[in-house]
Amino acid sequence: MTKDDAKIHDEDLCLKPSDAQRKWLSRGLEQAGGKLPLFDEFGQEINSQTVQSCIRNGWAEPWFSNPLKPDWLVCKLTDVGREVLKGD
């Protein structure tokens, strides 16, 4: 990670995650490496719009490809995501 990658800009923290985004992102706080779940607590797949919007906002990032399920996007929480969760 470069120095520029680690910078958290104030404008990035102005956006607030929705309840669904916050719930998903929060689950990465307690996981190794900030891994975000593919499924909710009821076994339902996390809505792809939630995942994509969190990536667009810089709160999550793709982590690695799953060779067994290439259509599953495995993500992790970013530093910006951690800061946004602290903001409330």
Short mmCIF file of C-alpha atoms in Angstrom, two decimals:
data_model
loop_
_atom_site.label_atom_id
_atom_site.label_comp_id
_atom_site.label_asym_id
_atom_site.label_seq_id
_atom_site.Cartn_x
_atom_site.Cartn_y
_atom_site.Cartn_z
CA MET A 1 0.00 0.00 0.00
CA THR A 2 1.41 3.39 -0.97
CA LYS A 3 1.19 6.56 1.06
CA ASP A 4 -1.47 7.89 -1.34
CA ASP A 5 -3.53 4.69 -1.01
CA ALA A 6 -3.61 5.08 2.77
CA LYS A 7 -4.91 8.65 2.68
CA ILE A 8 -8.48 9.05 3.79
CA HIS A 9 -10.01 12.20 2.34
CA ASP A 10 -12.66 14.17 4.17
CA GLU A 11 -14.94 14.04 1.13
CA ASP A 12 -14.87 10.23 1.25
CA LEU A 13 -16.26 10.38 4.77
CA CYS A 14 -19.11 12.76 3.84
CA LEU A 15 -21.09 9.93 2.27
CA LYS A 16 -23.08 7.82 4.70
CA PRO A 17 -23.83 4.16 4.09
CA SER A 18 -27.44 3.00 4.03
CA ASP A 19 -28.65 0.62 6.72
CA ALA A 20 -28.07 -2.37 4.42
CA GLN A 21 -24.58 -1.18 3.49
CA ARG A 22 -23.68 -0.46 7.12
CA LYS A 23 -24.90 -3.90 8.23
CA TRP A 24 -22.81 -5.64 5.57
CA LEU A 25 -19.70 -3.53 6.14
CA SER A 26 -19.90 -3.94 9.92
CA ARG A 27 -19.60 -7.69 9.58
CA GLY A 28 -16.09 -7.19 8.17
CA LEU A 29 -14.85 -5.50 11.34
CA GLU A 30 -14.49 -8.78 13.22
CA GLN A 31 -13.17 -10.91 10.34
CA ALA A 32 -9.55 -11.63 9.50
CA GLY A 33 -8.36 -9.09 6.95
CA GLY A 34 -11.76 -7.39 6.99
CA LYS A 35 -13.34 -10.13 4.85
CA LEU A 36 -16.93 -9.30 4.00
CA PRO A 37 -19.54 -12.07 3.90
CA LEU A 38 -21.12 -13.41 0.73
CA PHE A 39 -24.32 -14.27 2.63
CA ASP A 40 -26.40 -12.65 5.35
CA GLU A 41 -27.23 -14.24 8.72
CA PHE A 42 -30.19 -16.05 7.11
CA GLY A 43 -28.12 -17.64 4.35
CA GLN A 44 -29.32 -15.27 1.63
CA GLU A 45 -26.79 -13.86 -0.83
CA ILE A 46 -25.87 -10.22 -0.17
CA ASN A 47 -27.58 -7.98 -2.73
CA SER A 48 -25.14 -7.22 -5.56
CA GLN A 49 -26.27 -3.56 -5.58
CA THR A 50 -25.15 -3.27 -1.95
CA VAL A 51 -21.77 -4.77 -2.79
CA GLN A 52 -21.23 -2.67 -5.94
CA SER A 53 -22.25 0.60 -4.28
CA CYS A 54 -19.86 -0.05 -1.38
CA ILE A 55 -17.05 -0.70 -3.88
CA ARG A 56 -17.90 2.49 -5.81
CA ASN A 57 -17.81 4.51 -2.58
CA GLY A 58 -14.44 3.03 -1.60
CA TRP A 59 -15.79 1.30 1.53
CA ALA A 60 -15.07 -2.20 0.19
CA GLU A 61 -12.78 -3.61 -2.45
CA PRO A 62 -12.53 -6.89 -4.34
CA TRP A 63 -10.14 -9.19 -2.53
CA PHE A 64 -9.64 -12.33 -4.59
CA SER A 65 -11.31 -14.51 -7.19
CA ASN A 66 -13.06 -17.66 -6.10
CA PRO A 67 -12.05 -20.39 -8.57
CA LEU A 68 -14.95 -22.62 -7.51
CA LYS A 69 -17.54 -19.85 -7.92
CA PRO A 70 -16.12 -17.21 -10.29
CA ASP A 71 -19.40 -15.26 -10.21
CA TRP A 72 -19.01 -14.63 -6.44
CA LEU A 73 -17.22 -11.38 -5.64
CA VAL A 74 -15.16 -11.80 -2.47
CA CYS A 75 -14.53 -8.39 -0.89
CA LYS A 76 -12.84 -6.87 2.11
CA LEU A 77 -13.40 -3.73 4.12
CA THR A 78 -11.15 -0.78 3.24
CA ASP A 79 -9.62 1.76 5.60
CA VAL A 80 -12.16 4.29 4.33
CA GLY A 81 -14.92 1.80 5.11
CA ARG A 82 -13.63 1.40 8.65
CA GLU A 83 -13.56 5.17 9.13
CA VAL A 84 -17.10 5.59 7.78
CA LEU A 85 -18.34 3.01 10.27
CA LYS A 86 -16.66 4.94 13.11
CA GLY A 87 -18.34 8.15 11.98
CA ASP A 88 -21.73 7.53 13.60
#
